[in-house]
Tab-separated table of C-alpha atoms and ligand atoms in Angstrom:
chain	number	residue	atom	x	y	z
X	1	MET	CA	-0.023	-0.052	0.021
X	2	ASP	CA	1.438	3.300	-0.880
X	3	SER	CA	1.259	6.135	1.534
X	4	LYS	CA	-1.752	7.739	-0.314
X	5	GLN	CA	-3.834	4.691	0.016
X	6	LYS	CA	-2.749	4.219	3.580
X	7	ARG	CA	-3.903	7.739	4.390
X	8	LEU	CA	-7.154	7.136	2.611
X	9	ALA	CA	-7.848	3.996	4.616
X	10	GLN	CA	-8.397	6.191	7.502
X	11	LEU	CA	-11.918	7.044	6.176
X	12	PRO	CA	-14.738	4.963	7.450
X	13	GLN	CA	-17.182	3.311	5.091
X	14	VAL	CA	-20.750	4.594	4.742
X	15	ASP	CA	-22.350	1.420	5.873
X	16	ARG	CA	-20.201	1.330	9.005
X	17	LEU	CA	-20.986	4.971	9.745
X	18	MET	CA	-24.757	4.405	9.480
X	19	GLN	CA	-24.579	1.823	12.245
X	20	HIS	CA	-22.943	4.351	14.518
X	21	ALA	CA	-25.245	5.194	17.476
X	22	PHE	CA	-25.157	8.924	16.748
X	23	LEU	CA	-26.248	8.471	13.093
X	24	ALA	CA	-28.707	5.946	14.053
X	25	GLU	CA	-30.502	8.589	16.338
X	26	LEU	CA	-30.354	11.054	13.500
X	27	GLY	CA	-31.920	8.418	11.261
X	28	ASN	CA	-34.957	8.287	13.580
X	29	LYS	CA	-35.694	11.993	12.763
X	30	PHE	CA	-34.522	12.313	9.150
X	31	PRO	CA	-34.582	10.055	6.079
X	32	ARG	CA	-31.801	7.681	5.983
X	33	GLY	CA	-31.236	8.221	2.200
X	34	ILE	CA	-30.668	11.898	2.781
X	35	ILE	CA	-28.176	11.055	5.635
X	36	THR	CA	-26.269	8.555	3.410
X	37	ASP	CA	-26.045	11.177	0.618
X	38	VAL	CA	-24.736	13.743	2.930
X	39	ILE	CA	-22.179	11.264	4.384
X	40	ARG	CA	-21.027	10.372	0.834
X	41	LYS	CA	-20.653	14.215	0.003
X	42	GLU	CA	-18.624	14.692	3.118
X	43	LEU	CA	-16.324	11.667	2.630
X	44	ALA	CA	-15.519	12.854	-0.835
X	45	SER	CA	-14.494	16.227	0.543
X	46	CYS	CA	-12.438	14.529	3.304
X	47	ARG	CA	-10.763	12.255	0.718
X	48	ASN	CA	-9.760	15.368	-1.304
X	49	GLN	CA	-8.264	16.966	1.839
X	50	LEU	CA	-6.419	13.598	2.660
X	51	LEU	CA	-4.794	13.809	-1.000
X	52	THR	CA	-3.909	17.317	-0.969
X	53	ASP	CA	-2.947	18.067	2.613
X	54	THR	CA	-0.448	15.730	4.086
X	55	THR	CA	-0.979	17.126	7.674
X	56	TYR	CA	-4.874	16.449	7.551
X	57	VAL	CA	-6.071	13.773	9.923
X	58	PHE	CA	-9.696	12.442	9.786
X	59	LYS	CA	-11.514	12.924	13.157
X	60	LEU	CA	-14.792	11.089	13.740
X	61	GLU	CA	-16.564	13.299	16.291
X	62	PRO	CA	-16.367	16.439	14.265
X	63	PHE	CA	-17.304	14.474	11.168
X	64	LEU	CA	-20.440	13.300	12.753
X	65	GLU	CA	-21.227	16.713	13.975
X	66	LYS	CA	-20.856	18.078	10.517
X	67	ILE	CA	-23.273	15.446	9.108
X	68	LYS	CA	-25.844	16.288	11.738
X	69	THR	CA	-25.652	20.059	10.919
X	70	SER	CA	-25.832	19.514	7.226
X	71	VAL	CA	-28.856	17.234	7.474
X	72	GLN	CA	-30.669	19.630	9.726
X	73	GLU	CA	-29.879	22.590	7.433
X	74	ILE	CA	-31.483	20.643	4.326
X	75	PHE	CA	-34.725	20.444	6.462
X	76	LYS	CA	-34.727	23.923	7.831
X	77	PRO	CA	-37.203	26.128	6.157
X	78	LYS	CA	-35.572	28.823	4.212
X	79	LEU	CA	-38.392	31.126	3.853
X	80	GLN	CA	-39.740	31.784	7.489
X	81	ARG	CA	-41.552	34.380	9.333
X	82	ALA	CA	-39.521	37.248	10.905
X	83	ILE	CA	-40.420	40.117	13.268
X	84	ASN	CA	-40.263	43.516	11.745
X	85	ALA	CA	-38.621	45.730	14.410
X	86	ALA	CA	-36.942	47.845	11.753
X	87	GLY	CA	-40.045	50.168	11.465
X	88	ILE	CA	-40.306	50.067	7.784
X	89	ILE	CA	-43.849	49.323	6.962
X	90	LEU	CA	-43.517	48.220	3.384
X	91	HIS	CA	-39.962	46.432	3.737
X	92	THR	CA	-39.301	45.037	0.460
X	93	ASN	CA	-36.603	42.554	1.978
X	94	MET	CA	-39.235	41.525	4.364
X	95	GLY	CA	-41.989	40.756	1.945
X	96	ARG	CA	-43.647	44.404	1.795
X	97	ALA	CA	-47.301	44.326	3.000
X	98	PRO	CA	-48.429	41.832	5.669
X	99	LEU	CA	-51.804	40.565	4.665
X	100	SER	CA	-55.030	41.486	6.375
X	101	LEU	CA	-56.983	38.760	8.113
X	102	THR	CA	-59.709	38.535	5.511
X	103	ALA	CA	-57.005	38.084	2.860
X	104	ARG	CA	-55.475	35.400	4.716
X	105	GLN	CA	-58.775	33.669	5.083
X	106	ALA	CA	-59.610	33.869	1.419
X	107	LEU	CA	-55.991	32.648	0.592
X	108	GLN	CA	-56.605	29.566	2.735
X	109	GLU	CA	-60.023	28.729	1.380
X	110	VAL	CA	-58.701	29.010	-2.197
X	111	ALA	CA	-55.468	27.006	-1.309
X	112	GLU	CA	-57.034	24.139	0.093
X	113	ASN	CA	-60.046	23.712	-2.158
X	114	TYR	CA	-60.641	23.710	-5.980
X	115	CYS	CA	-61.921	27.091	-7.086
X	116	ASN	CA	-63.557	28.782	-10.105
X	117	LEU	CA	-60.438	30.527	-11.293
X	118	GLU	CA	-61.356	29.990	-14.956
X	119	ILE	CA	-64.882	28.677	-15.026
X	120	ASP	CA	-67.728	30.960	-16.226
X	121	MET	CA	-70.301	30.466	-13.650
X	122	ASP	CA	-73.437	31.185	-15.916
X	123	SER	CA	-72.559	29.049	-18.740
X	124	GLY	CA	-70.212	26.357	-17.001
X	125	LYS	CA	-67.815	26.916	-19.854
X	126	ARG	CA	-64.230	28.302	-19.751
X	127	GLY	CA	-64.135	31.665	-18.047
X	128	ASN	CA	-61.376	34.124	-17.581
X	129	ARG	CA	-59.445	35.044	-14.531
X	130	HIS	CA	-58.919	38.489	-15.667
X	131	GLN	CA	-62.521	39.282	-14.817
X	132	LEU	CA	-62.325	38.201	-11.130
X	133	VAL	CA	-61.279	41.577	-9.797
X	134	GLU	CA	-61.911	43.907	-12.659
X	135	ALA	CA	-65.288	45.211	-11.710
X	136	LEU	CA	-63.858	45.995	-8.094
X	137	LEU	CA	-60.850	47.661	-9.421
X	138	CYS	CA	-63.015	49.776	-11.890
X	139	TYR	CA	-65.396	50.660	-8.896
X	140	LEU	CA	-62.355	51.750	-6.711
X	141	THR	CA	-60.515	53.757	-9.207
X	142	GLY	CA	-63.161	55.061	-11.629
X	143	ALA	CA	-61.293	53.250	-14.474
X	144	GLU	CA	-63.168	51.524	-17.470
X	145	GLY	CA	-61.032	48.314	-17.240
X	146	ALA	CA	-58.475	46.542	-15.297
X	147	LEU	CA	-55.819	43.614	-15.636
X	148	VAL	CA	-53.580	42.155	-12.965
X	149	VAL	CA	-50.146	40.573	-13.590
X	150	ASN	CA	-47.245	39.386	-11.644
X	151	ASN	CA	-45.941	42.620	-10.328
X	152	ASN	CA	-45.544	46.368	-11.408
X	153	ALA	CA	-42.332	45.551	-13.240
X	154	ALA	CA	-44.292	43.051	-15.227
X	155	ALA	CA	-47.270	45.584	-15.778
X	156	THR	CA	-44.677	48.101	-17.104
X	157	LEU	CA	-43.100	45.683	-19.510
X	158	LEU	CA	-46.560	44.606	-20.721
X	159	ILE	CA	-47.741	48.022	-21.420
X	160	LEU	CA	-44.670	49.066	-23.195
X	161	ASN	CA	-44.668	45.938	-25.202
X	162	THR	CA	-48.325	46.019	-26.308
X	163	MET	CA	-48.413	49.902	-26.780
X	164	SER	CA	-45.153	50.775	-28.205
X	165	PHE	CA	-43.281	47.760	-29.662
X	166	SER	CA	-40.667	48.987	-32.137
X	167	LYS	CA	-42.130	52.626	-31.736
X	168	GLU	CA	-41.001	55.483	-29.506
X	169	SER	CA	-41.861	56.045	-25.894
X	170	ILE	CA	-41.107	59.526	-24.440
X	171	ILE	CA	-40.027	59.855	-20.815
X	172	SER	CA	-38.415	62.634	-18.818
X	173	ARG	CA	-34.820	62.228	-17.631
X	174	GLY	CA	-35.997	63.048	-14.083
X	175	GLU	CA	-38.214	60.028	-13.968
X	176	LEU	CA	-35.840	57.169	-15.134
X	177	ILE	CA	-36.172	55.346	-11.858
X	178	THR	CA	-34.304	52.531	-10.287
X	179	ILE	CA	-36.343	50.526	-7.575
X	180	GLY	CA	-34.509	48.168	-5.365
X	181	ASP	CA	-31.445	46.626	-7.215
X	182	SER	CA	-33.191	45.056	-10.013
X	183	PHE	CA	-35.829	47.317	-11.518
X	184	ARG	CA	-34.115	49.871	-13.808
X	185	LEU	CA	-36.670	51.499	-16.080
X	186	PRO	CA	-34.254	51.982	-19.099
X	187	GLU	CA	-33.665	48.309	-18.968
X	188	ILE	CA	-37.333	47.378	-18.801
X	189	MET	CA	-37.913	49.525	-21.779
X	190	ARG	CA	-35.201	47.951	-23.807
X	191	HIS	CA	-36.556	44.478	-23.163
X	192	SER	CA	-39.943	45.561	-24.033
X	193	GLY	CA	-38.984	46.301	-27.365
X	194	THR	CA	-39.782	50.068	-27.347
X	195	ARG	CA	-37.353	52.786	-28.180
X	196	MET	CA	-36.860	55.120	-25.357
X	197	VAL	CA	-36.663	58.902	-26.039
X	198	GLU	CA	-35.488	60.615	-23.025
X	199	VAL	CA	-36.368	64.288	-22.607
X	200	GLY	CA	-35.543	67.188	-20.365
X	201	THR	CA	-32.802	67.058	-17.713
X	202	THR	CA	-32.577	65.485	-14.299
X	203	ASN	CA	-34.229	68.389	-12.533
X	204	GLN	CA	-36.065	70.322	-15.344
X	205	THR	CA	-38.378	68.914	-17.678
X	206	VAL	CA	-41.236	70.995	-19.262
X	207	ILE	CA	-44.132	69.966	-21.587
X	208	ALA	CA	-42.321	71.581	-24.573
X	209	ASP	CA	-39.527	69.054	-24.194
X	210	TYR	CA	-42.105	66.219	-24.814
X	211	SER	CA	-43.924	68.049	-27.761
X	212	GLU	CA	-40.689	68.724	-29.510
X	213	LYS	CA	-39.851	65.081	-29.870
X	214	ILE	CA	-43.322	63.758	-30.952
X	215	ASN	CA	-43.166	62.342	-34.562
X	216	SER	CA	-45.053	59.675	-36.417
X	217	GLU	CA	-43.053	56.927	-34.551
X	218	THR	CA	-44.420	58.068	-31.026
X	219	ALA	CA	-46.625	55.615	-29.468
X	220	LEU	CA	-46.587	56.367	-25.766
X	221	LEU	CA	-45.975	59.304	-23.268
X	222	ILE	CA	-44.852	58.074	-19.926
X	223	LYS	CA	-45.002	59.659	-16.421
X	224	VAL	CA	-43.509	57.843	-13.495
X	225	HIS	CA	-43.902	58.681	-9.974
X	226	THR	CA	-40.495	59.164	-8.577
X	227	SER	CA	-41.538	57.050	-5.546
X	228	ASN	CA	-38.243	56.523	-3.760
X	229	TYR	CA	-36.595	59.867	-4.100
X	230	LYS	CA	-37.469	63.442	-4.505
X	231	ILE	CA	-35.890	66.098	-6.544
X	232	THR	CA	-35.885	69.477	-4.764
X	233	GLY	CA	-34.531	72.916	-5.496
X	234	PHE	CA	-34.449	74.299	-8.899
X	235	THR	CA	-36.924	71.757	-10.517
X	236	ALA	CA	-39.648	71.599	-13.072
X	237	GLU	CA	-41.731	68.790	-14.371
X	238	ALA	CA	-44.683	68.402	-16.807
X	239	SER	CA	-47.851	67.515	-14.990
X	240	LEU	CA	-49.877	64.682	-15.869
X	241	LYS	CA	-52.614	67.007	-17.012
X	242	GLU	CA	-50.198	68.656	-19.436
X	243	LEU	CA	-49.185	65.249	-20.735
X	244	VAL	CA	-52.808	64.189	-21.186
X	245	GLU	CA	-53.536	67.432	-23.213
X	246	LEU	CA	-50.565	66.840	-25.427
X	247	GLY	CA	-51.523	63.166	-25.903
X	248	GLN	CA	-54.947	64.056	-26.758
X	249	LYS	CA	-53.893	66.673	-29.374
X	250	PHE	CA	-51.596	64.047	-31.090
X	251	ASN	CA	-53.629	61.046	-30.303
X	252	ILE	CA	-50.825	59.435	-28.353
X	253	PRO	CA	-51.898	57.507	-25.149
X	254	VAL	CA	-50.398	58.457	-21.758
X	255	LEU	CA	-49.188	55.922	-19.219
X	256	HIS	CA	-48.857	56.927	-15.416
X	257	ASP	CA	-46.702	54.559	-13.276
X	258	VAL	CA	-47.783	55.580	-9.761
X	259	GLY	CA	-45.647	52.950	-8.088
X	260	SER	CA	-47.319	52.419	-4.735
X	261	GLY	CA	-50.761	53.669	-5.746
X	262	ALA	CA	-53.052	54.948	-2.999
X	263	LEU	CA	-56.797	53.852	-3.434
X	264	ILE	CA	-57.629	56.678	-0.925
X	265	ASP	CA	-56.139	60.049	-0.237
X	266	LEU	CA	-53.786	59.334	2.743
X	267	SER	CA	-53.751	62.983	3.662
X	268	ARG	CA	-57.162	62.513	5.184
X	269	TYR	CA	-55.555	60.649	7.878
X	270	GLY	CA	-52.919	63.101	8.388
X	271	LEU	CA	-50.323	61.263	6.403
X	272	PRO	CA	-48.373	62.786	3.584
X	273	LYS	CA	-50.050	62.766	0.277
X	274	GLU	CA	-49.210	60.016	-2.304
X	275	PRO	CA	-50.719	59.888	-5.844
X	276	VAL	CA	-54.232	58.705	-5.726
X	277	ILE	CA	-55.170	56.227	-8.613
X	278	ARG	CA	-58.656	57.687	-9.097
X	279	GLU	CA	-57.148	61.205	-9.601
X	280	SER	CA	-54.874	59.950	-12.424
X	281	ILE	CA	-57.833	58.313	-14.111
X	282	GLU	CA	-59.950	61.490	-13.758
X	283	THR	CA	-57.123	63.566	-15.099
X	284	GLY	CA	-57.166	61.459	-18.221
X	285	ALA	CA	-54.271	58.891	-17.959
X	286	ASP	CA	-55.079	56.054	-20.449
X	287	LEU	CA	-53.307	53.575	-18.329
X	288	VAL	CA	-52.079	53.609	-14.775
X	289	CYS	CA	-50.088	50.954	-13.159
X	290	PHE	CA	-48.939	50.237	-9.528
X	291	SER	CA	-47.998	47.394	-7.199
X	292	GLY	CA	-50.432	45.044	-5.340
X	293	ASP	CA	-48.226	44.756	-2.189
X	294	LYS	CA	-47.349	48.408	-1.463
X	295	LEU	CA	-49.979	50.788	-0.137
X	296	ILE	CA	-52.626	48.495	-1.473
X	297	GLY	CA	-51.504	46.032	1.188
X	298	GLY	CA	-52.295	42.920	-0.791
X	299	PRO	CA	-50.099	40.222	-2.441
X	300	GLN	CA	-47.265	40.686	-5.010
X	301	ALA	CA	-49.075	41.804	-8.034
X	302	GLY	CA	-49.045	44.418	-10.705
X	303	ILE	CA	-52.249	46.272	-11.282
X	304	ILE	CA	-53.195	48.063	-14.446
X	305	VAL	CA	-56.303	50.170	-14.876
X	306	GLY	CA	-57.377	52.527	-17.613
X	307	LYS	CA	-59.412	52.873	-20.812
X	308	LYS	CA	-61.204	49.848	-21.822
X	309	ALA	CA	-59.791	49.488	-25.429
X	310	PHE	CA	-56.269	49.475	-24.204
X	311	ILE	CA	-56.897	47.004	-21.427
X	312	GLN	CA	-58.530	44.721	-24.194
X	313	LYS	CA	-55.284	45.116	-26.141
X	314	LEU	CA	-53.122	44.233	-23.013
X	315	LYS	CA	-55.259	41.143	-22.360
X	316	LYS	CA	-54.502	39.951	-26.071
X	317	ASN	CA	-50.898	40.152	-25.908
X	318	GLN	CA	-49.278	36.743	-25.587
X	319	LEU	CA	-47.054	38.143	-23.022
X	320	THR	CA	-49.877	38.379	-20.704
X	321	ARG	CA	-49.985	34.600	-20.433
X	322	ALA	CA	-46.355	34.569	-19.215
X	323	LEU	CA	-46.869	37.498	-16.681
X	324	ARG	CA	-50.379	36.449	-15.353
X	325	ALA	CA	-50.998	36.071	-11.591
X	326	GLY	CA	-52.027	32.817	-9.965
X	327	LYS	CA	-55.192	31.800	-8.028
X	328	LEU	CA	-53.444	32.569	-4.632
X	329	THR	CA	-52.766	36.210	-5.795
X	330	TYR	CA	-56.252	36.777	-6.946
X	331	ALA	CA	-57.655	35.297	-3.543
X	332	ALA	CA	-55.721	37.687	-1.497
X	333	LEU	CA	-55.929	40.655	-3.719
X	334	GLU	CA	-59.701	40.450	-4.006
X	335	ALA	CA	-60.283	40.319	-0.322
X	336	THR	CA	-57.747	43.220	0.256
X	337	LEU	CA	-59.395	45.364	-2.234
X	338	ARG	CA	-62.765	44.694	-0.764
X	339	LEU	CA	-61.670	46.100	2.515
X	340	PHE	CA	-61.483	49.598	0.717
X	341	LEU	CA	-65.285	49.557	0.107
X	342	ASP	CA	-65.790	50.431	3.691
X	343	GLU	CA	-63.756	53.276	4.960
X	344	GLN	CA	-65.371	52.896	8.360
X	345	THR	CA	-63.708	49.605	9.024
X	346	LEU	CA	-60.636	50.071	6.741
X	347	LEU	CA	-58.129	51.403	9.499
X	348	GLN	CA	-58.885	48.528	11.661
X	349	LYS	CA	-59.124	45.690	9.326
X	350	HIS	CA	-56.478	46.548	6.748
X	351	SER	CA	-53.001	45.713	8.097
X	352	VAL	CA	-50.934	48.341	6.307
X	353	MET	CA	-53.494	51.170	6.818
X	354	ASN	CA	-53.516	50.065	10.517
X	355	LEU	CA	-49.771	50.224	10.905
X	356	LEU	CA	-49.592	53.597	9.022
X	357	THR	CA	-52.153	55.110	11.458
X	358	ARG	CA	-51.131	53.554	14.841
X	359	SER	CA	-51.474	56.085	17.670
X	360	GLN	CA	-48.536	57.343	19.943
X	361	THR	CA	-50.424	56.165	22.808
X	362	SER	CA	-50.658	52.587	21.604
X	363	LEU	CA	-47.035	52.449	20.674
X	364	GLU	CA	-46.000	53.906	23.968
X	365	GLN	CA	-48.224	51.455	25.929
X	366	GLN	CA	-46.822	48.545	24.026
X	367	GLY	CA	-43.272	49.680	24.656
X	368	LYS	CA	-43.994	50.096	28.385
X	369	GLU	CA	-45.236	46.548	28.576
X	370	ILE	CA	-42.169	45.204	26.995
X	371	ILE	CA	-39.772	47.180	29.124
X	372	GLN	CA	-41.610	46.223	32.343
X	373	ALA	CA	-41.189	42.514	31.424
X	374	LEU	CA	-37.629	43.074	30.954
X	375	LYS	CA	-37.011	45.070	34.074
X	376	ASP	CA	-34.613	42.352	35.491
X	377	CYS	CA	-32.425	42.070	32.471
X	378	PRO	CA	-28.949	43.385	32.774
X	379	VAL	CA	-29.340	45.606	29.674
X	380	ASP	CA	-29.742	49.381	29.359
X	381	ILE	CA	-33.092	49.932	27.874
X	382	GLU	CA	-35.065	53.105	27.072
X	383	LEU	CA	-38.330	54.106	25.341
X	384	GLN	CA	-37.462	56.798	22.905
X	385	GLU	CA	-39.016	58.851	20.129
X	386	GLY	CA	-38.130	57.933	16.523
X	387	LEU	CA	-39.322	57.900	12.930
X	388	SER	CA	-40.783	54.940	10.995
X	389	GLU	CA	-40.553	54.700	7.259
X	390	VAL	CA	-43.393	53.692	4.921
X	391	GLY	CA	-40.842	51.940	2.522
X	392	GLY	CA	-41.669	50.175	-0.658
X	393	GLY	CA	-40.882	53.389	-2.545
X	394	SER	CA	-43.878	55.130	-0.801
X	395	LEU	CA	-43.880	58.662	0.555
X	396	ALA	CA	-40.162	58.559	-0.116
X	397	THR	CA	-38.963	61.461	1.883
X	398	GLU	CA	-41.582	61.358	4.547
X	399	SER	CA	-41.405	59.526	7.953
X	400	LEU	CA	-43.813	58.910	10.824
X	401	PRO	CA	-43.264	59.718	14.353
X	402	THR	CA	-43.028	56.679	16.371
X	403	LYS	CA	-41.841	55.060	19.677
X	404	MET	CA	-38.951	52.643	19.928
X	405	ILE	CA	-37.297	50.505	22.483
X	406	THR	CA	-33.548	51.218	22.359
X	407	LEU	CA	-30.941	49.005	23.836
X	408	ASN	CA	-27.410	48.895	24.852
X	409	PHE	CA	-25.839	45.787	26.195
X	410	ALA	CA	-22.401	46.089	27.924
X	411	LEU	CA	-21.173	42.601	26.665
X	412	LEU	CA	-21.960	43.100	23.117
X	413	SER	CA	-21.756	45.821	20.400
X	414	ALA	CA	-24.858	47.102	18.714
X	415	GLU	CA	-24.024	45.131	15.593
X	416	GLN	CA	-23.423	42.017	17.727
X	417	LEU	CA	-26.674	42.362	19.440
X	418	ALA	CA	-28.670	43.040	16.228
X	419	GLN	CA	-27.006	39.876	14.871
X	420	LYS	CA	-28.063	37.883	17.886
X	421	LEU	CA	-31.569	39.187	17.401
X	422	ARG	CA	-31.499	38.109	13.806
X	423	GLU	CA	-30.356	34.666	14.864
X	424	ASN	CA	-33.383	34.286	17.220
X	425	GLN	CA	-36.258	31.959	16.155
X	426	PRO	CA	-38.173	33.928	14.810
X	427	PRO	CA	-35.568	36.197	13.657
X	428	ILE	CA	-35.974	39.870	14.893
X	429	ILE	CA	-34.790	42.582	12.322
X	430	SER	CA	-33.879	45.737	14.076
X	431	ARG	CA	-32.032	48.944	13.128
X	432	ILE	CA	-29.063	50.643	14.733
X	433	GLN	CA	-28.922	54.299	15.652
X	434	ASN	CA	-26.419	56.317	17.828
X	435	ASN	CA	-24.723	53.008	18.641
X	436	ARG	CA	-27.918	51.425	20.094
X	437	VAL	CA	-30.184	48.743	18.726
X	438	CYS	CA	-33.572	50.191	18.123
X	439	LEU	CA	-36.873	48.190	17.989
X	440	ASP	CA	-39.617	50.281	16.353
X	441	LEU	CA	-42.892	49.443	18.005
X	442	ARG	CA	-44.891	50.487	14.934
X	443	THR	CA	-44.264	47.263	12.971
X	444	ILE	CA	-44.115	45.035	16.054
X	445	ARG	CA	-47.379	43.278	16.448
X	446	HIS	CA	-48.952	43.175	19.841
X	447	ASP	CA	-48.622	39.348	20.030
X	448	GLU	CA	-45.046	39.511	18.922
X	449	GLY	CA	-43.858	41.440	21.989
X	450	LYS	CA	-43.337	37.997	23.792
X	451	PHE	CA	-40.740	36.948	21.224
X	452	ILE	CA	-38.810	40.051	21.920
X	453	ILE	CA	-38.969	39.544	25.613
X	454	GLU	CA	-37.835	35.844	25.341
X	455	ALA	CA	-35.130	36.704	22.863
X	456	LEU	CA	-33.627	39.508	24.978
X	457	LYS	CA	-33.871	37.349	28.135
X	458	LYS	CA	-32.055	34.549	26.448
X	459	ILE	CA	-29.308	36.953	24.945
X	460	THR	CA	-28.582	38.935	27.996
X	461	GLY	CA	-29.161	36.204	30.580
G	1	PLP	C1	-42.233	49.716	-6.645
G	1	PLP	C2	-42.202	50.460	-8.060
G	1	PLP	C3	-41.995	49.621	-9.331
G	1	PLP	C4	-41.835	48.207	-9.228
G	1	PLP	O1	-42.880	47.513	-8.699
G	1	PLP	P1	-42.812	45.912	-8.307
G	1	PLP	O2	-44.300	45.485	-7.975
G	1	PLP	O3	-41.880	45.742	-7.258
G	1	PLP	O4	-42.528	45.127	-9.513
G	1	PLP	C5	-42.167	50.306	-10.405
G	1	PLP	N1	-42.406	51.695	-10.631
G	1	PLP	C6	-42.579	52.448	-9.432
G	1	PLP	C7	-42.842	53.972	-9.575
G	1	PLP	C8	-42.380	51.923	-8.197
G	1	PLP	O5	-42.583	52.659	-7.127
């Protein structure tokens, strides 16, 4: 036996390993086939080590531990609930809008049973999913027609492709937005097959900039709500009204991407104003698109409302099939939209509206309860004023006064404490300010206080 073979002979065989008491016990909890697959993979990597590193020695105990953690990792759900203590109501990285109760109930009903997704209930023949929420959306926005797709990026892509393929679409340089790290409007325009015609400058665009570029190739005028930034100072933009008038003069349709899209005027509740979809329709926009999971507070979806003829055209585009929403989306969206029919109960029943309008007293009360429960913990804890963000590219530069619990723990830095909170089950996502970990009470549901209390007791105990 040469030395290489001798070294490889240290490695145990799979069958022998499986008889080891430690793995036998693991086999009671997890499928044996998965365990042997993991063992084979780990042994292969040990073999490699043995061949390339002459100082390497195989040790059984750490090897067995490694097998256990690898197997556990396979069965650990990757998508799991988390507690939003970051105070960003529509946190894109945390799944945006939490669904309201009626939406969750509708979701369950449709998830566990068959449904009438595409059955016309009168004739019993093939129906059309696009009609499921169309009437409701028309009622809520004043539009003639509506269509739901996968998300607002898909809505934009579909509109550009349908209305302006191989033609020109005019847009202001001040409105060429990037949302998150993957939605860049110029890229979406390129993929849609339209030719983008930029007008104006970053901070100054007037209606004449658009009219100068209109020619026989122009098929669409676009206005985009700059939802996650604000240009201030020496600025000018063409209003939707001006664009609509220009469009009517030259018979060119106008698209308004409002991003978040409020169904009601938020300023009525003392919140900063966000574009109201009905107002865009009344002003004369031919198509308006927005997300389902921002201020609407529903599931991920892209919603398009507008003139009947254009909605018809969108529905006929083959791309619509590729971008369509599934039954779960329709279930949750329909129930969420229905909440807007009754403004009396909206604030109480609609989760996002509820979070937006939580009172300072309720936030303070919740904070005091948590702090009281932690009074014996060796951690410096305070109830402080702070600011919540709406997030999701809504009310970009506005923030809402809130109350937050702030923490300083002598044995850990703020970053380390925040990390420990993230490692909790369920994970708690906080933010750091002035070297203290801040837990914004606005986005912490009442029944989630107990998780925060338990986690902090464990970490500091
Ligand atoms: C958020 C946003 C989008 C992207 O919407 P998704 O639903 O995330 O695809 C597009 N345009 C504007 C103005 C937005 O605010």
